[in-house]
Short mmCIF file of C-alpha atoms and ligand atoms in Angstrom, two decimals:
data_model
loop_
_atom_site.label_atom_id
_atom_site.label_comp_id
_atom_site.label_asym_id
_atom_site.label_seq_id
_atom_site.Cartn_x
_atom_site.Cartn_y
_atom_site.Cartn_z
CA MET A 271 -7.40 17.76 38.45
CA MET A 272 -4.96 20.76 37.28
CA ARG A 273 -3.84 21.16 41.15
CA VAL A 274 -2.62 17.98 41.07
CA ILE A 275 -0.72 17.93 37.68
CA GLU A 276 0.36 21.50 39.52
CA ARG A 277 1.98 20.17 42.32
CA VAL A 278 3.32 16.97 40.24
CA LEU A 279 4.79 19.59 38.38
CA ALA A 280 5.94 21.38 41.04
CA LYS A 281 7.88 18.76 42.74
CA ALA A 282 8.96 17.59 39.46
CA SER A 283 10.73 21.59 39.09
CA ARG A 284 12.18 20.75 42.28
CA VAL A 285 14.13 17.83 41.47
CA LYS A 286 18.10 18.81 40.40
CA LEU A 287 18.07 17.45 36.67
CA PRO A 288 21.67 16.69 35.40
CA SER A 289 22.79 20.04 33.53
CA VAL A 290 23.43 19.61 29.64
CA PRO A 291 25.90 21.90 28.13
CA ARG A 292 23.89 24.63 26.65
CA LEU A 293 24.32 24.86 22.68
CA SER A 294 24.37 28.44 20.80
CA ARG A 295 21.50 29.35 19.24
CA THR A 296 23.52 29.19 15.56
CA LYS A 297 24.36 25.69 16.79
CA MET A 298 21.00 24.98 17.80
CA THR A 299 19.51 26.06 14.53
CA VAL A 300 21.97 24.41 12.47
CA LEU A 301 21.30 21.04 14.51
CA TRP A 302 17.52 21.39 13.46
CA LEU A 303 18.02 21.84 9.89
CA VAL A 304 20.50 18.87 9.68
CA GLY A 305 17.85 16.79 11.39
CA ALA A 306 14.92 17.93 9.56
CA ALA A 307 16.96 17.43 6.06
CA LEU A 308 18.10 13.88 7.32
CA VAL A 309 14.27 13.25 7.39
CA LEU A 310 13.21 14.80 4.31
CA GLY A 311 16.21 13.40 2.33
CA LEU A 312 14.51 9.98 3.85
CA LEU A 313 11.55 10.39 2.46
CA VAL A 314 12.23 11.76 -0.34
CA ALA A 315 14.82 8.63 -0.98
CA LEU A 316 11.98 6.11 -0.42
CA SER A 317 9.11 7.66 -2.48
CA LEU A 318 11.99 8.09 -5.12
CA ASN A 319 11.97 4.10 -4.81
CA HIS A 320 8.76 3.17 -4.77
CA SER A 321 9.13 1.57 -1.70
CA PHE A 322 5.34 2.49 -0.61
CA PRO A 323 3.53 -0.62 -1.63
CA LEU A 324 0.76 0.21 0.78
CA LEU A 325 -0.34 3.49 -0.67
CA GLN A 326 0.95 2.63 -4.33
CA THR A 327 -1.86 0.16 -4.66
CA ARG A 328 -3.12 -1.57 -7.40
CA GLY A 329 -6.28 -3.46 -6.69
CA GLU A 330 -9.84 -2.70 -5.31
CA ILE A 331 -9.31 -4.67 -2.09
CA ALA A 332 -5.81 -2.77 -1.18
CA ASN A 333 -7.31 0.38 -2.74
CA ARG A 334 -10.16 0.86 0.24
CA GLN A 335 -7.91 -0.25 2.97
CA ARG A 336 -5.44 2.99 1.65
CA ASP A 337 -8.36 5.28 1.40
CA LEU A 338 -8.89 3.96 5.29
CA LEU A 339 -5.19 4.38 6.14
CA VAL A 340 -5.51 7.96 4.50
CA PHE A 341 -8.58 8.88 6.09
CA ALA A 342 -7.74 8.03 9.59
CA THR A 343 -4.03 9.41 9.68
CA ALA A 344 -5.61 12.97 8.16
CA LEU A 345 -8.55 12.67 10.90
CA ALA A 346 -5.16 12.02 13.37
CA LEU A 347 -3.48 14.74 12.13
CA LEU A 348 -6.63 16.93 12.89
CA VAL A 349 -5.06 16.30 16.93
CA LEU A 350 -1.44 16.23 16.22
CA VAL A 351 -0.83 19.41 14.16
CA PRO A 352 -2.66 21.43 16.69
CA VAL A 353 -0.85 19.25 19.70
CA TYR A 354 2.65 20.13 18.05
CA PHE A 355 1.96 23.55 17.45
CA MET A 356 1.47 24.27 20.70
CA ILE A 357 4.09 22.40 22.19
CA PHE A 358 6.65 24.29 20.13
CA THR A 359 4.65 27.59 20.74
CA PHE A 360 4.31 26.79 24.88
CA ALA A 361 7.91 25.84 24.68
CA TRP A 362 9.05 29.23 23.23
CA ARG A 363 6.78 31.23 25.30
CA TYR A 364 7.69 29.75 28.77
CA ARG A 365 11.62 29.71 27.45
CA ALA A 366 14.13 30.25 30.08
CA GLY A 367 15.03 34.06 30.60
CA HIS A 368 11.51 35.19 28.80
CA LYS A 369 9.48 36.49 32.06
CA GLN A 370 5.77 35.34 30.68
CA GLU A 371 3.35 35.38 33.56
CA TYR A 372 2.14 31.51 34.16
CA LYS A 373 -1.65 31.30 34.61
CA PRO A 374 -2.56 27.79 35.34
CA GLU A 375 -6.31 28.94 36.31
CA TRP A 376 -7.82 26.43 33.76
CA ASP A 377 -9.25 24.16 35.66
CA THR A 378 -13.24 26.22 36.03
CA HIS A 379 -12.87 26.24 31.69
CA LYS A 380 -15.65 25.15 30.94
CA SER A 381 -15.20 25.64 27.13
CA TYR A 382 -11.60 24.05 27.69
CA GLU A 383 -13.09 21.02 29.07
CA ALA A 384 -15.66 20.81 26.26
CA LEU A 385 -12.79 21.28 23.60
CA TRP A 386 -10.58 18.58 25.08
CA TRP A 387 -13.01 15.73 26.05
CA GLY A 388 -15.10 16.74 23.14
CA ILE A 389 -12.63 16.42 20.03
CA PRO A 390 -11.27 13.09 20.56
CA ILE A 391 -14.87 11.26 21.65
CA ALA A 392 -15.72 12.88 18.01
CA ILE A 393 -12.55 11.53 16.29
CA ILE A 394 -13.24 8.01 18.04
CA SER A 395 -16.62 8.30 17.52
CA VAL A 396 -16.03 8.88 13.57
CA LEU A 397 -13.38 6.36 13.25
CA ALA A 398 -14.98 3.75 15.27
CA VAL A 399 -17.91 4.06 12.44
CA VAL A 400 -15.86 4.10 9.68
CA THR A 401 -13.38 1.17 10.41
CA TRP A 402 -16.50 -1.06 11.16
CA VAL A 403 -17.99 0.04 7.98
CA THR A 404 -15.24 -0.25 5.88
CA SER A 405 -13.86 -3.56 7.55
CA HIS A 406 -16.52 -5.56 7.06
CA SER A 407 -17.35 -4.10 3.62
CA LEU A 408 -13.97 -6.05 3.01
CA ASP A 409 -14.42 -9.40 4.06
CA PRO A 410 -12.13 -11.60 2.34
CA PHE A 411 -14.74 -14.11 2.09
CA LYS A 412 -17.11 -12.08 0.20
CA PRO A 413 -16.75 -12.48 -3.74
CA LEU A 414 -15.63 -9.07 -5.63
CA ALA A 415 -18.36 -7.41 -7.70
CA SER A 416 -17.45 -8.53 -11.27
CA SER A 417 -19.05 -9.76 -14.39
CA GLN A 418 -16.35 -11.95 -14.80
CA LYS A 419 -16.03 -15.40 -12.99
CA PRO A 420 -13.15 -15.58 -10.35
CA LEU A 421 -10.56 -17.33 -11.26
CA GLN A 422 -9.90 -20.03 -8.49
CA VAL A 423 -6.88 -20.57 -7.49
CA GLN A 424 -5.71 -22.63 -4.24
CA VAL A 425 -2.66 -21.44 -2.26
CA VAL A 426 -0.31 -23.80 -0.23
CA ALA A 427 2.19 -22.08 2.19
CA LEU A 428 5.20 -24.57 2.45
CA GLN A 429 8.49 -24.53 4.25
CA TRP A 430 9.61 -21.41 2.42
CA LYS A 431 8.18 -21.43 -0.78
CA TRP A 432 4.49 -20.87 -2.04
CA LEU A 433 2.68 -23.66 -4.04
CA PHE A 434 -0.62 -22.47 -6.31
CA ILE A 435 -3.18 -24.70 -7.89
CA TYR A 436 -5.02 -23.84 -10.42
CA PRO A 437 -7.68 -26.59 -10.35
CA GLN A 438 -9.26 -25.71 -13.75
CA GLU A 439 -6.31 -25.07 -15.80
CA GLY A 440 -4.89 -28.31 -14.09
CA VAL A 441 -1.32 -26.51 -13.72
CA ALA A 442 0.58 -25.45 -10.53
CA SER A 443 3.26 -23.27 -9.66
CA VAL A 444 5.96 -22.10 -7.43
CA ASN A 445 6.54 -18.92 -5.99
CA GLU A 446 5.09 -16.86 -8.73
CA VAL A 447 0.86 -16.23 -9.24
CA ALA A 448 -0.26 -15.33 -12.36
CA PHE A 449 -3.69 -14.14 -13.61
CA PRO A 450 -5.05 -11.63 -16.03
CA ALA A 451 -5.83 -8.20 -14.79
CA GLY A 452 -9.43 -6.73 -14.04
CA ARG A 453 -10.87 -10.66 -13.16
CA PRO A 454 -11.11 -11.42 -9.61
CA VAL A 455 -9.16 -14.03 -8.40
CA GLU A 456 -10.71 -16.68 -5.50
CA PHE A 457 -7.46 -17.80 -3.29
CA THR A 458 -8.06 -20.66 -1.33
CA MET A 459 -5.21 -21.01 1.34
CA THR A 460 -4.12 -23.59 3.84
CA SER A 461 -0.79 -23.84 5.16
CA ASP A 462 1.23 -27.48 5.00
CA ALA A 463 4.09 -25.66 7.58
CA PRO A 464 3.94 -23.51 10.55
CA MET A 465 1.65 -20.85 10.30
CA ASN A 466 2.24 -18.52 7.78
CA SER A 467 0.58 -15.03 6.26
CA PHE A 468 0.03 -14.10 2.74
CA TRP A 469 0.51 -10.71 1.53
CA ILE A 470 0.42 -9.09 -1.48
CA PRO A 471 0.36 -5.15 -0.24
CA GLN A 472 -0.30 -3.58 -3.54
CA LEU A 473 -3.16 -5.83 -3.88
CA ALA A 474 -4.49 -7.04 -0.37
CA GLY A 475 -3.96 -6.94 2.93
CA GLN A 476 -2.37 -10.18 4.51
CA ILE A 477 -4.39 -13.14 5.87
CA TYR A 478 -3.52 -15.96 7.86
CA VAL A 479 -3.07 -19.41 7.27
CA MET A 480 -3.03 -22.41 8.89
CA SER A 481 -2.71 -26.24 8.81
CA GLY A 482 -5.45 -28.08 8.54
CA MET A 483 -7.66 -24.97 7.94
CA SER A 484 -8.70 -23.61 4.67
CA THR A 485 -9.35 -19.77 4.31
CA LYS A 486 -10.30 -17.80 1.64
CA LEU A 487 -8.94 -13.92 -0.13
CA HIS A 488 -10.59 -12.27 -2.90
CA VAL A 489 -8.60 -10.23 -4.85
CA SER A 490 -8.57 -8.41 -8.28
CA ALA A 491 -5.54 -6.11 -9.88
CA ASP A 492 -6.67 -3.34 -11.55
CA THR A 493 -3.68 -2.74 -13.92
CA THR A 494 -1.40 -5.32 -15.38
CA GLY A 495 2.03 -5.29 -13.48
CA VAL A 496 3.99 -7.64 -11.20
CA TYR A 497 3.34 -7.06 -7.51
CA GLU A 498 5.61 -8.69 -4.76
CA GLY A 499 4.22 -10.77 -2.31
CA MET A 500 5.12 -12.32 0.62
CA SER A 501 4.71 -14.19 4.03
CA SER A 502 4.56 -11.33 6.68
CA ASN A 503 4.83 -13.69 9.86
CA ILE A 504 8.08 -15.09 10.35
CA SER A 505 8.10 -18.91 10.21
CA GLY A 506 11.59 -20.27 10.59
CA LYS A 507 14.76 -20.48 8.74
CA GLY A 508 13.90 -20.17 5.28
CA PHE A 509 11.42 -17.49 5.70
CA ALA A 510 13.58 -14.67 4.39
CA ASP A 511 13.08 -16.37 0.80
CA MET A 512 9.77 -17.26 1.00
CA LYS A 513 8.58 -14.48 -1.50
CA PHE A 514 7.00 -14.70 -4.79
CA LYS A 515 5.90 -12.67 -8.12
CA ALA A 516 1.99 -11.86 -8.48
CA ARG A 517 1.73 -11.11 -12.09
CA ALA A 518 -1.50 -9.72 -13.39
CA MET A 519 -1.81 -10.29 -17.46
CA THR A 520 -3.68 -9.76 -19.87
CA VAL A 521 -6.24 -12.36 -21.34
CA ARG A 522 -3.49 -13.62 -24.11
CA ASP A 523 -0.54 -13.66 -21.53
CA PHE A 524 -2.25 -15.67 -19.05
CA ASP A 525 -3.45 -18.51 -21.22
CA ALA A 526 0.35 -18.37 -22.62
CA TRP A 527 1.39 -18.94 -19.00
CA VAL A 528 -1.02 -21.26 -18.19
CA THR A 529 0.28 -23.11 -21.68
CA LYS A 530 3.92 -22.77 -20.28
CA ALA A 531 3.05 -24.18 -17.37
CA HIS A 532 1.70 -27.19 -18.48
CA GLY A 533 5.04 -28.14 -20.07
CA GLY A 534 6.22 -27.98 -16.64
CA GLU A 535 7.03 -31.38 -14.78
CA HIS A 536 3.78 -33.72 -13.29
CA LEU A 537 2.58 -32.77 -9.76
CA THR A 538 1.66 -35.91 -8.31
CA GLN A 539 1.21 -36.75 -4.39
CA GLN A 540 5.10 -38.21 -4.41
CA ARG A 541 6.11 -35.06 -6.12
CA TYR A 542 4.27 -32.69 -3.84
CA ASP A 543 5.18 -34.92 -0.73
CA MET A 544 9.53 -34.04 -2.42
CA LEU A 545 8.45 -29.81 -2.62
CA ALA A 546 7.11 -30.15 0.57
CA LYS A 547 10.30 -30.96 2.24
CA PRO A 548 12.06 -27.58 3.81
CA SER A 549 13.80 -25.53 1.13
CA THR A 550 13.60 -22.36 -0.82
CA ASN A 551 12.76 -23.03 -4.56
CA LYS A 552 12.99 -20.72 -7.59
CA VAL A 553 10.08 -20.25 -9.90
CA SER A 554 8.76 -23.57 -11.17
CA TYR A 555 6.07 -24.99 -12.87
CA PHE A 556 3.97 -28.05 -13.28
CA HIS A 557 1.64 -29.89 -14.95
CA VAL A 558 -1.30 -31.44 -11.99
CA ALA A 559 -1.79 -34.56 -12.84
CA ASP A 560 -3.40 -35.30 -9.34
CA ARG A 561 -6.01 -32.87 -8.70
CA SER A 562 -6.51 -34.04 -5.22
CA VAL A 563 -3.23 -32.30 -3.47
CA TYR A 564 -4.98 -29.33 -1.81
CA ASP A 565 -7.80 -31.65 -0.37
CA ASN A 566 -4.53 -33.96 1.21
CA VAL A 567 -3.08 -31.18 2.40
CA ILE A 568 -6.12 -30.27 4.75
CA MET A 569 -6.72 -33.81 5.41
CA LYS A 570 -3.00 -34.48 6.90
CA TYR A 571 -4.29 -32.98 9.80
CA MET A 572 -7.51 -34.31 10.58
CA HIS A 573 -5.77 -36.58 12.64
CA SER A 574 -4.75 -35.29 15.90
CA THR A 575 -2.72 -38.47 16.54
CA PRO A 576 -1.08 -40.67 14.13
CA PRO A 577 -2.84 -44.29 13.85
CA ASN A 578 -0.08 -46.38 14.98
CA GLU A 579 -0.05 -44.01 18.51
CA VAL A 580 -3.33 -44.89 19.16
CA LYS A 581 -3.36 -46.89 22.29
CA PRO A 582 -5.85 -49.70 22.30
CA THR A 583 -8.92 -49.43 24.65
CA GLU A 584 -11.18 -52.36 25.96
CA GLU A 585 -14.41 -50.50 25.07
CA LYS A 586 -15.10 -50.02 21.42
CA VAL A 587 -15.32 -46.13 21.03
CA PRO A 588 -16.84 -44.42 18.05
CA SER A 589 -13.69 -43.18 15.88
CA ARG A 590 -12.73 -39.97 15.95
CA MET A 591 -14.19 -38.85 13.06
CA GLY A 592 -17.43 -39.99 13.70
CA SER A 593 -18.33 -42.34 10.81
CA ASN A 594 -16.54 -45.51 9.47
CA GLU A 595 -17.46 -44.35 6.28
CA MET A 596 -15.07 -41.21 6.68
CA GLU A 597 -12.28 -43.40 7.60
CA HIS A 598 -13.34 -45.22 4.59
CA ASN A 599 -13.16 -42.55 2.41
CA MET A 600 -9.51 -41.52 3.71
CA GLU A 601 -7.92 -44.58 2.79
CA GLY A 602 -5.10 -44.15 0.24
CA MET A 603 -4.98 -40.21 1.32
CA HIS A 604 -1.65 -40.70 3.32
CA GLN A 605 1.13 -41.92 2.26
CU1 LIG B 971 0.13 -34.77 -18.19
#
């Protein structure tokens, strides 16, 4: 193997490279310092600006995801730090004009072989086991351990807004979701639009939402606060404004929030159909008059073909839903 590499390197060294103007040592040093200062400055500016929501987590799920991220990064650094150290050491040691003996006879070195095969194998094994175990413990369908009953919130991704329905409280909101801090929230989510991805970086990782499918995400916030929420899956023209605030509140504030929402417009099926039309919306609140809105969104996509496009057939075929009863139950669910 080493012989092959040597031959390739030898060939490469004979290739004429375009000449690069040589910089003096002082100029080189200044260039390096300016570059390093820029990178450092950028990192400091970003961290002062609190632009690391993935690291500034405030919820159980996100905390554990962050721990995994930090662990994987630290493990990778075990390799990266020595590699970068060696790159610069070798570059310095074998620089032009520095007569250093070149000793590439490493292919018979059993201990070196063990080192550069053993370390990656060990790292990948540890990473694989830890990631597997953590990912399964973070199953979004799994309820969070808590003495409190989870707050039920139905989420509908629309073009280009988020609708949150509280079936137990009888309220709904657009582009704002509120819940008591410390109490687990069970999001039941779907989409009445192209595929989107529900994401509150400080509380939990993103989950895809698709029309005709209902999925779940369990979340809780450690402390009260306002967290950014968004769609992390591009879904068209208004996607950039498809953001919401996740407000973790005290129980008292949450009760006040629910009371405020009760004073909003009535969310009927007709009002929902208006809301579902493509537009970007400000935060708004609703009193839920029709509790079947979420189920209707799911059912809307159960028909693969609109009824008036079904071609007549000579034979009597069973209906798509499998039973007449089901068809009957769905009557009146469509406008
Ligand atoms: Cu009412």
